């Protein structure tokens, strides 16, 4: 069934999916360079940036941080699943550079996600469960499970306009 979605929430869901779609490339870089998937220092940078931008955009920083923590959890789960696949069938792709190529892109996408959330919340106060169908249809990245989608969506719905 196709459901009506406002352009603002559609743009937000598309940006979230795009961020998730980069995790295969992140996983490939780390697998090639024998690096662990979890990078706590990098997570700190991503979360601090999200909190600073939340304040700039008038969002609650703790609520936005919780959503970014959910995105990071799902990002790591996608990477583990790709890495498991490559144990039986190694990837033949060439890795993109993590520091100079993928990381700057992820930071830009994170800012764009925060901006879309702020735009949506300003107009509509909060997402509701009726937006889940559109979210579910838009998150098409491989290795994102139904549980992952629920985790992300619950964290999104918890972001409110407190004005
Ligand atoms: C995406 C990465 O992998 C993990 C997920 C992160 C994220 O979603 O921002 C950050 C650090 C890592 O724990 C990365 O290392 O950049």
mmCIF file of C-alpha atoms in Angstrom, chain A:
data_model
loop_
_atom_site.group_PDB
_atom_site.id
_atom_site.type_symbol
_atom_site.label_atom_id
_atom_site.label_comp_id
_atom_site.label_asym_id
_atom_site.label_seq_id
_atom_site.Cartn_x
_atom_site.Cartn_y
_atom_site.Cartn_z
ATOM 1 C CA UNK A 1 0.000 0.000 0.000
ATOM 2 C CA UNK A 2 1.307 3.457 -0.841
ATOM 3 C CA UNK A 3 0.871 5.999 1.914
ATOM 4 C CA UNK A 4 0.887 9.785 1.772
ATOM 5 C CA UNK A 5 4.085 11.288 3.141
ATOM 6 C CA UNK A 6 4.944 14.944 3.460
ATOM 7 C CA UNK A 7 7.964 15.985 1.356
ATOM 8 C CA UNK A 8 9.787 16.969 4.562
ATOM 9 C CA UNK A 9 9.534 13.538 6.135
ATOM 10 C CA UNK A 10 10.319 11.863 2.803
ATOM 11 C CA UNK A 11 13.533 13.913 2.489
ATOM 12 C CA UNK A 12 14.436 12.950 6.057
ATOM 13 C CA UNK A 13 13.871 9.233 5.477
ATOM 14 C CA UNK A 14 15.843 9.362 2.211
ATOM 15 C CA UNK A 15 18.810 11.025 3.967
ATOM 16 C CA UNK A 16 18.746 8.389 6.749
ATOM 17 C CA UNK A 17 18.739 5.621 4.144
ATOM 18 C CA UNK A 18 21.604 7.261 2.290
ATOM 19 C CA UNK A 19 23.718 7.368 5.478
ATOM 20 C CA UNK A 20 23.011 3.676 6.102
ATOM 21 C CA UNK A 21 23.914 2.837 2.490
ATOM 22 C CA UNK A 22 27.505 4.021 3.099
ATOM 23 C CA UNK A 23 28.120 1.358 5.760
ATOM 24 C CA UNK A 24 29.044 -1.331 3.218
ATOM 25 C CA UNK A 25 31.898 0.908 2.019
ATOM 26 C CA UNK A 26 32.934 1.618 5.635
ATOM 27 C CA UNK A 27 32.958 -2.124 6.360
ATOM 28 C CA UNK A 28 35.019 -2.865 3.248
ATOM 29 C CA UNK A 29 37.655 -0.288 4.201
ATOM 30 C CA UNK A 30 37.914 -1.714 7.728
ATOM 31 C CA UNK A 31 37.999 -5.349 6.537
ATOM 32 C CA UNK A 32 40.761 -4.526 4.025
ATOM 33 C CA UNK A 33 42.800 -2.674 6.677
ATOM 34 C CA UNK A 34 42.137 -5.221 9.466
ATOM 35 C CA UNK A 35 40.411 -2.591 11.590
ATOM 36 C CA UNK A 36 37.628 -3.227 14.113
ATOM 37 C CA UNK A 37 34.107 -2.104 13.209
ATOM 38 C CA UNK A 38 33.595 -0.206 16.480
ATOM 39 C CA UNK A 39 35.400 3.114 16.683
ATOM 40 C CA UNK A 40 34.425 4.790 19.990
ATOM 41 C CA UNK A 41 36.492 7.941 19.352
ATOM 42 C CA UNK A 42 34.780 8.463 16.023
ATOM 43 C CA UNK A 43 31.380 7.890 17.631
ATOM 44 C CA UNK A 44 32.216 10.630 20.145
ATOM 45 C CA UNK A 45 32.961 13.046 17.293
ATOM 46 C CA UNK A 46 29.695 12.176 15.506
ATOM 47 C CA UNK A 47 27.617 12.501 18.699
ATOM 48 C CA UNK A 48 29.230 15.776 19.789
ATOM 49 C CA UNK A 49 28.581 17.258 16.366
ATOM 50 C CA UNK A 50 24.937 16.124 16.489
ATOM 51 C CA UNK A 51 24.434 17.681 19.943
ATOM 52 C CA UNK A 52 26.033 20.990 18.888
ATOM 53 C CA UNK A 53 23.865 21.141 15.752
ATOM 54 C CA UNK A 54 20.756 20.231 17.770
ATOM 55 C CA UNK A 55 21.305 23.324 19.916
ATOM 56 C CA UNK A 56 21.843 25.497 16.808
ATOM 57 C CA UNK A 57 18.604 24.216 15.263
ATOM 58 C CA UNK A 58 16.493 24.438 18.413
ATOM 59 C CA UNK A 59 16.215 20.670 18.926
ATOM 60 C CA UNK A 60 16.592 18.886 22.266
ATOM 61 C CA UNK A 61 20.243 17.667 22.245
ATOM 62 C CA UNK A 62 19.576 14.528 24.338
ATOM 63 C CA UNK A 63 16.731 13.443 22.062
ATOM 64 C CA UNK A 64 18.842 14.003 18.956
ATOM 65 C CA UNK A 65 21.788 12.213 20.554
ATOM 66 C CA UNK A 66 19.602 9.171 21.281
ATOM 67 C CA UNK A 67 18.576 9.075 17.631
ATOM 68 C CA UNK A 68 22.207 9.329 16.486
ATOM 69 C CA UNK A 69 23.133 6.521 18.917
ATOM 70 C CA UNK A 70 20.471 4.373 17.239
ATOM 71 C CA UNK A 71 21.883 5.254 13.809
ATOM 72 C CA UNK A 72 25.379 4.279 14.974
ATOM 73 C CA UNK A 73 24.121 0.969 16.435
ATOM 74 C CA UNK A 74 22.416 0.082 13.155
ATOM 75 C CA UNK A 75 25.443 1.295 11.163
ATOM 76 C CA UNK A 76 27.640 -1.166 13.074
ATOM 77 C CA UNK A 77 25.130 -4.028 12.712
ATOM 78 C CA UNK A 78 25.106 -3.529 8.904
ATOM 79 C CA UNK A 79 28.929 -3.623 8.881
ATOM 80 C CA UNK A 80 29.061 -6.867 10.924
ATOM 81 C CA UNK A 81 26.584 -8.524 8.547
ATOM 82 C CA UNK A 82 28.618 -7.545 5.456
ATOM 83 C CA UNK A 83 31.784 -8.751 7.122
ATOM 84 C CA UNK A 84 30.147 -12.085 7.867
ATOM 85 C CA UNK A 85 29.112 -12.379 4.185
ATOM 86 C CA UNK A 86 32.696 -11.760 3.062
ATOM 87 C CA UNK A 87 33.985 -14.707 5.115
ATOM 88 C CA UNK A 88 32.466 -17.073 2.568
ATOM 89 C CA UNK A 89 32.567 -14.792 -0.484
ATOM 90 C CA UNK A 90 35.234 -12.058 -0.265
ATOM 91 C CA UNK A 91 34.347 -8.727 -1.830
ATOM 92 C CA UNK A 92 36.048 -7.989 -5.144
ATOM 93 C CA UNK A 93 35.480 -4.211 -4.858
ATOM 94 C CA UNK A 94 38.238 -1.696 -4.189
ATOM 95 C CA UNK A 95 37.775 0.122 -0.866
ATOM 96 C CA UNK A 96 37.147 3.881 -0.786
ATOM 97 C CA UNK A 97 39.226 5.907 1.640
ATOM 98 C CA UNK A 98 37.544 6.132 5.053
ATOM 99 C CA UNK A 99 39.197 9.252 6.503
ATOM 100 C CA UNK A 100 39.388 11.452 3.416
ATOM 101 C CA UNK A 101 36.338 10.322 1.480
ATOM 102 C CA UNK A 102 33.657 8.506 3.505
ATOM 103 C CA UNK A 103 33.995 10.314 6.856
ATOM 104 C CA UNK A 104 33.485 13.819 5.426
ATOM 105 C CA UNK A 105 30.447 12.534 3.498
ATOM 106 C CA UNK A 106 28.977 10.996 6.661
ATOM 107 C CA UNK A 107 29.425 14.278 8.543
ATOM 108 C CA UNK A 108 27.625 16.193 5.765
ATOM 109 C CA UNK A 109 24.828 13.625 5.749
ATOM 110 C CA UNK A 110 24.531 13.828 9.543
ATOM 111 C CA UNK A 111 24.080 17.597 9.330
ATOM 112 C CA UNK A 112 21.508 17.191 6.603
ATOM 113 C CA UNK A 113 19.579 14.621 8.684
ATOM 114 C CA UNK A 114 19.561 17.015 11.671
ATOM 115 C CA UNK A 115 18.358 19.839 9.445
ATOM 116 C CA UNK A 116 15.535 17.714 7.999
ATOM 117 C CA UNK A 117 14.475 16.674 11.512
ATOM 118 C CA UNK A 118 14.438 20.315 12.632
ATOM 119 C CA UNK A 119 12.391 21.345 9.558
ATOM 120 C CA UNK A 120 9.892 18.576 10.130
ATOM 121 C CA UNK A 121 9.559 19.153 13.883
ATOM 122 C CA UNK A 122 9.063 22.899 13.402
ATOM 123 C CA UNK A 123 6.067 22.260 11.114
ATOM 124 C CA UNK A 124 4.568 19.115 12.593
ATOM 125 C CA UNK A 125 5.753 18.942 16.235
ATOM 126 C CA UNK A 126 6.726 15.229 15.956
ATOM 127 C CA UNK A 127 6.598 12.175 13.725
ATOM 128 C CA UNK A 128 3.839 9.701 14.551
ATOM 129 C CA UNK A 129 3.290 5.983 14.048
ATOM 130 C CA UNK A 130 1.374 6.771 10.838
ATOM 131 C CA UNK A 131 4.716 7.767 9.253
ATOM 132 C CA UNK A 132 6.147 4.274 9.765
ATOM 133 C CA UNK A 133 4.916 2.822 6.450
ATOM 134 C CA UNK A 134 6.747 5.487 4.468
ATOM 135 C CA UNK A 135 9.839 5.072 6.641
ATOM 136 C CA UNK A 136 9.718 1.312 6.175
ATOM 137 C CA UNK A 137 9.410 1.658 2.390
ATOM 138 C CA UNK A 138 12.229 4.193 2.136
ATOM 139 C CA UNK A 139 14.829 2.314 4.213
ATOM 140 C CA UNK A 140 15.959 -0.103 1.514
ATOM 141 C CA UNK A 141 19.642 -0.541 2.481
ATOM 142 C CA UNK A 142 20.766 -4.172 2.529
ATOM 143 C CA UNK A 143 21.203 -5.773 5.958
ATOM 144 C CA UNK A 144 18.882 -3.376 7.797
ATOM 145 C CA UNK A 145 16.495 -5.648 9.705
ATOM 146 C CA UNK A 146 12.907 -4.942 10.802
ATOM 147 C CA UNK A 147 14.167 -4.550 14.371
ATOM 148 C CA UNK A 148 16.762 -2.027 13.210
ATOM 149 C CA UNK A 149 14.011 -0.037 11.506
ATOM 150 C CA UNK A 150 11.886 -0.111 14.652
ATOM 151 C CA UNK A 151 14.799 1.082 16.783
ATOM 152 C CA UNK A 152 15.495 3.983 14.430
ATOM 153 C CA UNK A 153 11.856 4.947 14.073
ATOM 154 C CA UNK A 154 11.175 4.891 17.837
ATOM 155 C CA UNK A 155 14.148 7.207 18.389
ATOM 156 C CA UNK A 156 12.831 9.530 15.669
ATOM 157 C CA UNK A 157 9.294 9.658 17.134
ATOM 158 C CA UNK A 158 10.797 10.556 20.533
ATOM 159 C CA UNK A 159 12.165 13.831 19.096
ATOM 160 C CA UNK A 160 9.560 16.486 19.931
ATOM 161 C CA UNK A 161 8.996 20.171 19.468
ATOM 162 C CA UNK A 162 8.945 21.451 23.042
ATOM 163 C CA UNK A 163 8.051 25.067 22.250
#
